[in-house]
PDB file of C-alpha atoms in Angstrom:
ATOM      1  CA  UNK A 601       9.353  -9.775 -23.580  1.00  0.00           C
ATOM      2  CA  UNK A 602       8.543  -8.355 -19.593  1.00  0.00           C
ATOM      3  CA  UNK A 603      10.031 -11.874 -17.097  1.00  0.00           C
ATOM      4  CA  UNK A 604       9.046  -9.986 -14.042  1.00  0.00           C
ATOM      5  CA  UNK A 605       6.249  -8.807 -14.253  1.00  0.00           C
ATOM      6  CA  UNK A 606       3.937  -6.876 -11.225  1.00  0.00           C
ATOM      7  CA  UNK A 607       0.311  -6.428 -12.696  1.00  0.00           C
ATOM      8  CA  UNK A 608      -0.896  -3.746  -9.902  1.00  0.00           C
ATOM      9  CA  UNK A 609       0.324  -0.216 -10.498  1.00  0.00           C
ATOM     10  CA  UNK A 610      -1.481   0.977  -7.382  1.00  0.00           C
ATOM     11  CA  UNK A 611      -2.370  -0.173  -4.269  1.00  0.00           C
ATOM     12  CA  UNK A 612      -4.422   1.436  -0.820  1.00  0.00           C
ATOM     13  CA  UNK A 613      -4.303   0.204   1.502  1.00  0.00           C
ATOM     14  CA  UNK A 614      -5.854   1.571   5.693  1.00  0.00           C
ATOM     15  CA  UNK A 615      -3.079   2.199   8.157  1.00  0.00           C
ATOM     16  CA  UNK A 616      -3.338  -0.773  10.448  1.00  0.00           C
ATOM     17  CA  UNK A 617      -3.833  -3.032   8.009  1.00  0.00           C
ATOM     18  CA  UNK A 618      -1.629  -5.526   5.652  1.00  0.00           C
ATOM     19  CA  UNK A 619      -0.696  -4.647   2.218  1.00  0.00           C
ATOM     20  CA  UNK A 620       0.073  -6.904  -0.526  1.00  0.00           C
ATOM     21  CA  UNK A 621       2.220  -6.691  -3.115  1.00  0.00           C
ATOM     22  CA  UNK A 622       2.493  -9.511  -6.135  1.00  0.00           C
ATOM     23  CA  UNK A 623       5.127 -10.181  -8.371  1.00  0.00           C
ATOM     24  CA  UNK A 624       5.308 -12.521 -11.588  1.00  0.00           C
ATOM     25  CA  UNK A 625       8.269 -13.554 -12.977  1.00  0.00           C
ATOM     26  CA  UNK A 626       8.365 -15.856 -16.692  1.00  0.00           C
ATOM     27  CA  UNK A 627      11.672 -16.879 -16.173  1.00  0.00           C
ATOM     28  CA  UNK A 628      12.926 -21.119 -14.405  1.00  0.00           C
ATOM     29  CA  UNK A 629      16.164 -19.616 -14.455  1.00  0.00           C
ATOM     30  CA  UNK A 630      16.041 -16.800 -11.596  1.00  0.00           C
ATOM     31  CA  UNK A 631      16.999 -18.198  -8.367  1.00  0.00           C
ATOM     32  CA  UNK A 632      17.262 -15.328  -6.560  1.00  0.00           C
ATOM     33  CA  UNK A 633      14.587 -12.521  -5.106  1.00  0.00           C
ATOM     34  CA  UNK A 634      14.292  -8.864  -3.798  1.00  0.00           C
ATOM     35  CA  UNK A 635      11.947  -6.229  -3.053  1.00  0.00           C
ATOM     36  CA  UNK A 636      13.148  -2.254  -3.372  1.00  0.00           C
ATOM     37  CA  UNK A 637      11.527   0.179  -2.214  1.00  0.00           C
ATOM     38  CA  UNK A 638      11.304   3.618  -3.624  1.00  0.00           C
ATOM     39  CA  UNK A 639      10.563   7.244  -2.473  1.00  0.00           C
ATOM     40  CA  UNK A 640      10.012  10.388  -5.633  1.00  0.00           C
ATOM     41  CA  UNK A 641      13.501  11.141  -6.107  1.00  0.00           C
ATOM     42  CA  UNK A 642      15.214   9.069  -4.540  1.00  0.00           C
ATOM     43  CA  UNK A 643      17.100   5.568  -5.382  1.00  0.00           C
ATOM     44  CA  UNK A 644      15.903   2.428  -4.192  1.00  0.00           C
ATOM     45  CA  UNK A 645      16.567   1.124  -0.569  1.00  0.00           C
ATOM     46  CA  UNK A 646      16.890  -2.715  -0.585  1.00  0.00           C
ATOM     47  CA  UNK A 647      13.986  -4.099   2.185  1.00  0.00           C
ATOM     48  CA  UNK A 648      14.605  -7.635   1.356  1.00  0.00           C
ATOM     49  CA  UNK A 649      15.823 -10.921  -0.068  1.00  0.00           C
ATOM     50  CA  UNK A 650      14.934 -14.821  -0.898  1.00  0.00           C
ATOM     51  CA  UNK A 651      16.522 -17.054  -2.320  1.00  0.00           C
ATOM     52  CA  UNK A 652      15.040 -19.989  -3.765  1.00  0.00           C
ATOM     53  CA  UNK A 653      15.708 -22.632  -1.735  1.00  0.00           C
ATOM     54  CA  UNK A 654      13.391 -20.742   0.149  1.00  0.00           C
ATOM     55  CA  UNK A 655       9.660 -19.409   0.855  1.00  0.00           C
ATOM     56  CA  UNK A 656       9.529 -17.294   3.066  1.00  0.00           C
ATOM     57  CA  UNK A 657      11.888 -14.953   4.874  1.00  0.00           C
ATOM     58  CA  UNK A 658      10.579 -12.662   6.871  1.00  0.00           C
ATOM     59  CA  UNK A 659      12.242  -9.750   9.147  1.00  0.00           C
ATOM     60  CA  UNK A 660      10.197  -7.425  10.921  1.00  0.00           C
ATOM     61  CA  UNK A 661       6.227  -5.860   9.213  1.00  0.00           C
ATOM     62  CA  UNK A 662       7.771  -7.280   5.803  1.00  0.00           C
ATOM     63  CA  UNK A 663       7.567 -11.379   4.448  1.00  0.00           C
ATOM     64  CA  UNK A 664       8.475 -12.404   1.562  1.00  0.00           C
ATOM     65  CA  UNK A 665       6.844 -15.384   0.198  1.00  0.00           C
ATOM     66  CA  UNK A 666       7.970 -17.740  -2.794  1.00  0.00           C
ATOM     67  CA  UNK A 667       6.192 -19.765  -5.119  1.00  0.00           C
ATOM     68  CA  UNK A 668       7.914 -21.448  -7.607  1.00  0.00           C
ATOM     69  CA  UNK A 669       5.451 -23.753  -9.118  1.00  0.00           C
ATOM     70  CA  UNK A 670       3.338 -20.820 -10.079  1.00  0.00           C
ATOM     71  CA  UNK A 671       6.448 -18.292 -10.127  1.00  0.00           C
ATOM     72  CA  UNK A 672       4.512 -15.442  -7.963  1.00  0.00           C
ATOM     73  CA  UNK A 673       6.224 -13.567  -5.392  1.00  0.00           C
ATOM     74  CA  UNK A 674       4.528 -11.370  -2.833  1.00  0.00           C
ATOM     75  CA  UNK A 675       5.745  -8.734  -0.360  1.00  0.00           C
ATOM     76  CA  UNK A 676       3.197  -8.571   2.891  1.00  0.00           C
ATOM     77  CA  UNK A 677       3.952  -5.249   5.144  1.00  0.00           C
ATOM     78  CA  UNK A 678       1.701  -5.570   8.495  1.00  0.00           C
ATOM     79  CA  UNK A 679       0.891  -3.660  10.211  1.00  0.00           C
ATOM     80  CA  UNK A 680       0.533  -1.082   6.973  1.00  0.00           C
ATOM     81  CA  UNK A 681       2.584   2.510   8.282  1.00  0.00           C
ATOM     82  CA  UNK A 682       1.962   5.764   6.313  1.00  0.00           C
ATOM     83  CA  UNK A 683       5.845   6.205   5.699  1.00  0.00           C
ATOM     84  CA  UNK A 684       5.208   3.127   3.921  1.00  0.00           C
ATOM     85  CA  UNK A 685       3.962   4.950   1.223  1.00  0.00           C
ATOM     86  CA  UNK A 686       5.947   4.126  -1.177  1.00  0.00           C
ATOM     87  CA  UNK A 687       7.024   3.034  -5.429  1.00  0.00           C
ATOM     88  CA  UNK A 688       7.876  -0.708  -4.649  1.00  0.00           C
ATOM     89  CA  UNK A 689       9.705  -2.442  -6.842  1.00  0.00           C
ATOM     90  CA  UNK A 690      10.341  -6.678  -7.024  1.00  0.00           C
ATOM     91  CA  UNK A 691      14.095  -7.827  -8.262  1.00  0.00           C
ATOM     92  CA  UNK A 692      15.114 -11.247 -10.012  1.00  0.00           C
ATOM     93  CA  UNK A 693      17.836 -12.284 -10.560  1.00  0.00           C
ATOM     94  CA  UNK A 694      19.437 -16.001 -11.991  1.00  0.00           C
ATOM     95  CA  UNK A 695      23.098 -15.850 -10.502  1.00  0.00           C
ATOM     96  CA  UNK A 696      24.755 -13.352 -12.629  1.00  0.00           C
ATOM     97  CA  UNK A 697      24.878  -9.756 -11.159  1.00  0.00           C
ATOM     98  CA  UNK A 698      22.931  -8.717 -13.504  1.00  0.00           C
ATOM     99  CA  UNK A 699      19.094  -7.928 -11.863  1.00  0.00           C
ATOM    100  CA  UNK A 700      15.693  -7.844 -13.412  1.00  0.00           C
ATOM    101  CA  UNK A 701      13.077  -5.477 -12.203  1.00  0.00           C
ATOM    102  CA  UNK A 702       9.532  -5.309 -12.793  1.00  0.00           C
ATOM    103  CA  UNK A 703       7.837  -1.821 -13.616  1.00  0.00           C
ATOM    104  CA  UNK A 704       6.872  -1.230  -9.611  1.00  0.00           C
ATOM    105  CA  UNK A 705       3.150  -0.967  -7.434  1.00  0.00           C
ATOM    106  CA  UNK A 706       2.379   2.596  -6.041  1.00  0.00           C
ATOM    107  CA  UNK A 707       1.460   1.427  -2.599  1.00  0.00           C
ATOM    108  CA  UNK A 708      -0.711   4.124  -0.552  1.00  0.00           C
ATOM    109  CA  UNK A 709      -1.143   3.565   3.224  1.00  0.00           C
ATOM    110  CA  UNK A 710      -4.491   5.949   4.036  1.00  0.00           C
ATOM    111  CA  UNK A 711      -4.739   6.930   7.586  1.00  0.00           C
TER     112      UNK A 711
ATOM    113  CA  UNK B 221      30.749   2.149   6.215  1.00  0.00           C
ATOM    114  CA  UNK B 222      29.998   2.803   2.245  1.00  0.00           C
ATOM    115  CA  UNK B 223      28.256   5.144   0.728  1.00  0.00           C
ATOM    116  CA  UNK B 224      27.376   6.328  -2.837  1.00  0.00           C
ATOM    117  CA  UNK B 225      27.657   9.518  -4.878  1.00  0.00           C
ATOM    118  CA  UNK B 226      25.899  10.470  -8.356  1.00  0.00           C
ATOM    119  CA  UNK B 227      25.688  14.092  -9.786  1.00  0.00           C
ATOM    120  CA  UNK B 228      23.916  16.521 -10.901  1.00  0.00           C
ATOM    121  CA  UNK B 229      21.078  15.872  -8.893  1.00  0.00           C
ATOM    122  CA  UNK B 230      19.266  17.798 -11.778  1.00  0.00           C
ATOM    123  CA  UNK B 231      20.017  18.090 -15.368  1.00  0.00           C
ATOM    124  CA  UNK B 232      18.173  20.135 -17.769  1.00  0.00           C
ATOM    125  CA  UNK B 233      19.916  19.160 -21.503  1.00  0.00           C
ATOM    126  CA  UNK B 234      18.865  20.291 -25.091  1.00  0.00           C
ATOM    127  CA  UNK B 235      18.689  18.014 -27.760  1.00  0.00           C
ATOM    128  CA  UNK B 236      22.187  17.252 -28.584  1.00  0.00           C
ATOM    129  CA  UNK B 237      24.200  17.962 -26.616  1.00  0.00           C
ATOM    130  CA  UNK B 238      26.418  16.417 -24.835  1.00  0.00           C
ATOM    131  CA  UNK B 239      26.116  14.176 -21.858  1.00  0.00           C
ATOM    132  CA  UNK B 240      28.008  13.045 -18.435  1.00  0.00           C
ATOM    133  CA  UNK B 241      27.552  11.801 -15.132  1.00  0.00           C
ATOM    134  CA  UNK B 242      29.330  10.629 -12.423  1.00  0.00           C
ATOM    135  CA  UNK B 243      29.054   8.208  -9.266  1.00  0.00           C
ATOM    136  CA  UNK B 244      31.474   7.619  -7.331  1.00  0.00           C
ATOM    137  CA  UNK B 245      31.666   4.786  -4.268  1.00  0.00           C
ATOM    138  CA  UNK B 246      32.856   5.121  -1.318  1.00  0.00           C
ATOM    139  CA  UNK B 247      33.791   2.924   1.760  1.00  0.00           C
ATOM    140  CA  UNK B 248      34.625  -0.742  -0.650  1.00  0.00           C
ATOM    141  CA  UNK B 249      37.392  -1.700  -2.977  1.00  0.00           C
ATOM    142  CA  UNK B 250      36.518  -3.788  -6.514  1.00  0.00           C
ATOM    143  CA  UNK B 251      32.649  -2.900  -6.436  1.00  0.00           C
ATOM    144  CA  UNK B 252      30.692  -4.128  -8.568  1.00  0.00           C
ATOM    145  CA  UNK B 253      28.731  -0.670 -10.495  1.00  0.00           C
ATOM    146  CA  UNK B 254      25.426  -0.209 -12.310  1.00  0.00           C
ATOM    147  CA  UNK B 255      23.635   1.892 -14.691  1.00  0.00           C
ATOM    148  CA  UNK B 256      20.165   1.998 -14.407  1.00  0.00           C
ATOM    149  CA  UNK B 257      17.592   4.258 -16.421  1.00  0.00           C
ATOM    150  CA  UNK B 258      14.193   4.780 -14.828  1.00  0.00           C
ATOM    151  CA  UNK B 259      11.433   6.489 -17.711  1.00  0.00           C
ATOM    152  CA  UNK B 260       8.675   7.735 -16.723  1.00  0.00           C
ATOM    153  CA  UNK B 261       5.690   4.467 -16.029  1.00  0.00           C
ATOM    154  CA  UNK B 262       8.593   2.025 -16.586  1.00  0.00           C
ATOM    155  CA  UNK B 263      10.666  -0.117 -14.683  1.00  0.00           C
ATOM    156  CA  UNK B 264      14.516   0.291 -14.019  1.00  0.00           C
ATOM    157  CA  UNK B 265      16.172  -0.174 -16.982  1.00  0.00           C
ATOM    158  CA  UNK B 266      19.797  -2.247 -16.526  1.00  0.00           C
ATOM    159  CA  UNK B 267      21.871   0.273 -19.395  1.00  0.00           C
ATOM    160  CA  UNK B 268      25.433  -0.766 -17.910  1.00  0.00           C
ATOM    161  CA  UNK B 269      27.424  -3.102 -15.821  1.00  0.00           C
ATOM    162  CA  UNK B 270      31.509  -2.802 -14.581  1.00  0.00           C
ATOM    163  CA  UNK B 271      32.921  -5.933 -12.581  1.00  0.00           C
ATOM    164  CA  UNK B 272      36.325  -3.786 -12.688  1.00  0.00           C
ATOM    165  CA  UNK B 273      38.470  -0.617 -14.078  1.00  0.00           C
ATOM    166  CA  UNK B 274      38.141  -1.271 -17.743  1.00  0.00           C
ATOM    167  CA  UNK B 275      35.271  -3.903 -17.713  1.00  0.00           C
ATOM    168  CA  UNK B 276      32.262  -2.805 -18.810  1.00  0.00           C
ATOM    169  CA  UNK B 277      29.123  -4.455 -19.956  1.00  0.00           C
ATOM    170  CA  UNK B 278      26.418  -2.319 -22.350  1.00  0.00           C
ATOM    171  CA  UNK B 279      23.277  -4.248 -22.495  1.00  0.00           C
ATOM    172  CA  UNK B 280      21.626  -1.434 -23.758  1.00  0.00           C
ATOM    173  CA  UNK B 281      22.319  -0.052 -27.564  1.00  0.00           C
ATOM    174  CA  UNK B 282      21.850   2.996 -27.642  1.00  0.00           C
ATOM    175  CA  UNK B 283      23.286   6.414 -27.356  1.00  0.00           C
ATOM    176  CA  UNK B 284      25.122   6.009 -23.926  1.00  0.00           C
ATOM    177  CA  UNK B 285      28.316   5.227 -23.288  1.00  0.00           C
ATOM    178  CA  UNK B 286      29.842   4.185 -19.885  1.00  0.00           C
ATOM    179  CA  UNK B 287      33.443   3.792 -19.112  1.00  0.00           C
ATOM    180  CA  UNK B 288      35.105   3.154 -15.651  1.00  0.00           C
ATOM    181  CA  UNK B 289      38.852   5.618 -14.893  1.00  0.00           C
ATOM    182  CA  UNK B 290      39.089   4.003 -11.588  1.00  0.00           C
ATOM    183  CA  UNK B 291      38.364   1.635  -9.192  1.00  0.00           C
ATOM    184  CA  UNK B 292      35.678   3.376  -7.391  1.00  0.00           C
ATOM    185  CA  UNK B 293      34.192   5.905 -10.300  1.00  0.00           C
ATOM    186  CA  UNK B 294      31.507   5.077 -12.605  1.00  0.00           C
ATOM    187  CA  UNK B 295      30.356   7.610 -15.534  1.00  0.00           C
ATOM    188  CA  UNK B 296      27.423   7.789 -18.256  1.00  0.00           C
ATOM    189  CA  UNK B 297      27.738   9.854 -20.580  1.00  0.00           C
ATOM    190  CA  UNK B 298      26.646  10.451 -24.015  1.00  0.00           C
ATOM    191  CA  UNK B 299      27.637  12.598 -27.116  1.00  0.00           C
ATOM    192  CA  UNK B 300      24.451  13.887 -28.485  1.00  0.00           C
ATOM    193  CA  UNK B 301      21.666  13.345 -26.016  1.00  0.00           C
ATOM    194  CA  UNK B 302      17.655  12.148 -27.443  1.00  0.00           C
ATOM    195  CA  UNK B 303      14.932  13.437 -26.904  1.00  0.00           C
ATOM    196  CA  UNK B 304      14.214   9.796 -25.605  1.00  0.00           C
ATOM    197  CA  UNK B 305      17.428   9.899 -22.972  1.00  0.00           C
ATOM    198  CA  UNK B 306      14.745  11.880 -20.209  1.00  0.00           C
ATOM    199  CA  UNK B 307      14.513   9.880 -17.242  1.00  0.00           C
ATOM    200  CA  UNK B 308      15.608   8.761 -14.336  1.00  0.00           C
ATOM    201  CA  UNK B 309      19.570   7.415 -13.856  1.00  0.00           C
ATOM    202  CA  UNK B 310      20.304   5.664 -11.560  1.00  0.00           C
ATOM    203  CA  UNK B 311      24.047   4.164 -10.256  1.00  0.00           C
ATOM    204  CA  UNK B 312      24.403   1.104  -8.089  1.00  0.00           C
ATOM    205  CA  UNK B 313      26.968  -1.013  -6.487  1.00  0.00           C
ATOM    206  CA  UNK B 314      26.843  -4.305  -5.172  1.00  0.00           C
ATOM    207  CA  UNK B 315      27.725  -6.490  -1.920  1.00  0.00           C
ATOM    208  CA  UNK B 316      28.129 -10.031  -1.499  1.00  0.00           C
ATOM    209  CA  UNK B 317      25.812  -9.534   1.110  1.00  0.00           C
ATOM    210  CA  UNK B 318      23.554 -11.936   2.913  1.00  0.00           C
ATOM    211  CA  UNK B 319      23.080 -15.138   0.374  1.00  0.00           C
ATOM    212  CA  UNK B 320      23.907 -12.634  -2.419  1.00  0.00           C
ATOM    213  CA  UNK B 321      25.001  -9.887  -4.296  1.00  0.00           C
ATOM    214  CA  UNK B 322      23.364  -7.150  -3.535  1.00  0.00           C
ATOM    215  CA  UNK B 323      22.562  -3.615  -5.584  1.00  0.00           C
ATOM    216  CA  UNK B 324      22.528  -0.142  -3.618  1.00  0.00           C
ATOM    217  CA  UNK B 325      21.823   2.590  -4.617  1.00  0.00           C
ATOM    218  CA  UNK B 326      22.115   6.351  -5.805  1.00  0.00           C
ATOM    219  CA  UNK B 327      20.510   9.007  -5.143  1.00  0.00           C
ATOM    220  CA  UNK B 328      19.420   9.629  -8.664  1.00  0.00           C
ATOM    221  CA  UNK B 329      19.994  12.386 -11.447  1.00  0.00           C
ATOM    222  CA  UNK B 330      16.956  13.291 -12.701  1.00  0.00           C
ATOM    223  CA  UNK B 331      18.152  13.828 -16.787  1.00  0.00           C
ATOM    224  CA  UNK B 332      15.187  16.245 -18.679  1.00  0.00           C
ATOM    225  CA  UNK B 333      16.482  16.130 -22.817  1.00  0.00           C
ATOM    226  CA  UNK B 334      14.140  19.525 -24.286  1.00  0.00           C
TER     227      UNK B 334
END
């Protein structure tokens, strides 16, 4: 049972435009959400997080939106840059040390 | 600053051989430590986590085991590898950061079992 789902395995966006990566979850106990970026043959790097008491968190070009009623979060990257090309994972936790990760979305930013 | 090391970076092993992957963290004390596996086309699967020396929690029943002989050392082992053990193995540590525990990952070990 996949509690965290990233239904789009890949996404292509033109440089300078907005990239929107989506993530859905099923467990209503999740109260903390994170996005990680992963290049090939490297470990994931932390990008941005959001607590369930908020619906938006912004850090530079990256903004995460949380819609608790829909059990949906999204990562917006504006403007997209070629260096943003990577696999993006969303993760969720419910007050424990454990994260549940999605399967990832491969973003390709076209120059 | 904190750093996390994993070795080896790449490993090719025959089926039935043993495995030992090592992870060490520098610059922090008593971290929570984690082993994940990323199989081809799949997300990150939590295998083990540890909140202290000798304390190991297993998430997925399999032929792998983990040990934490020192505060900042986490080892992933197997007595006999299976073909299905192939994947990208990631060690992570976490710290109370921002609002909650945030996990930071090592560079990973790519394991190919033939």
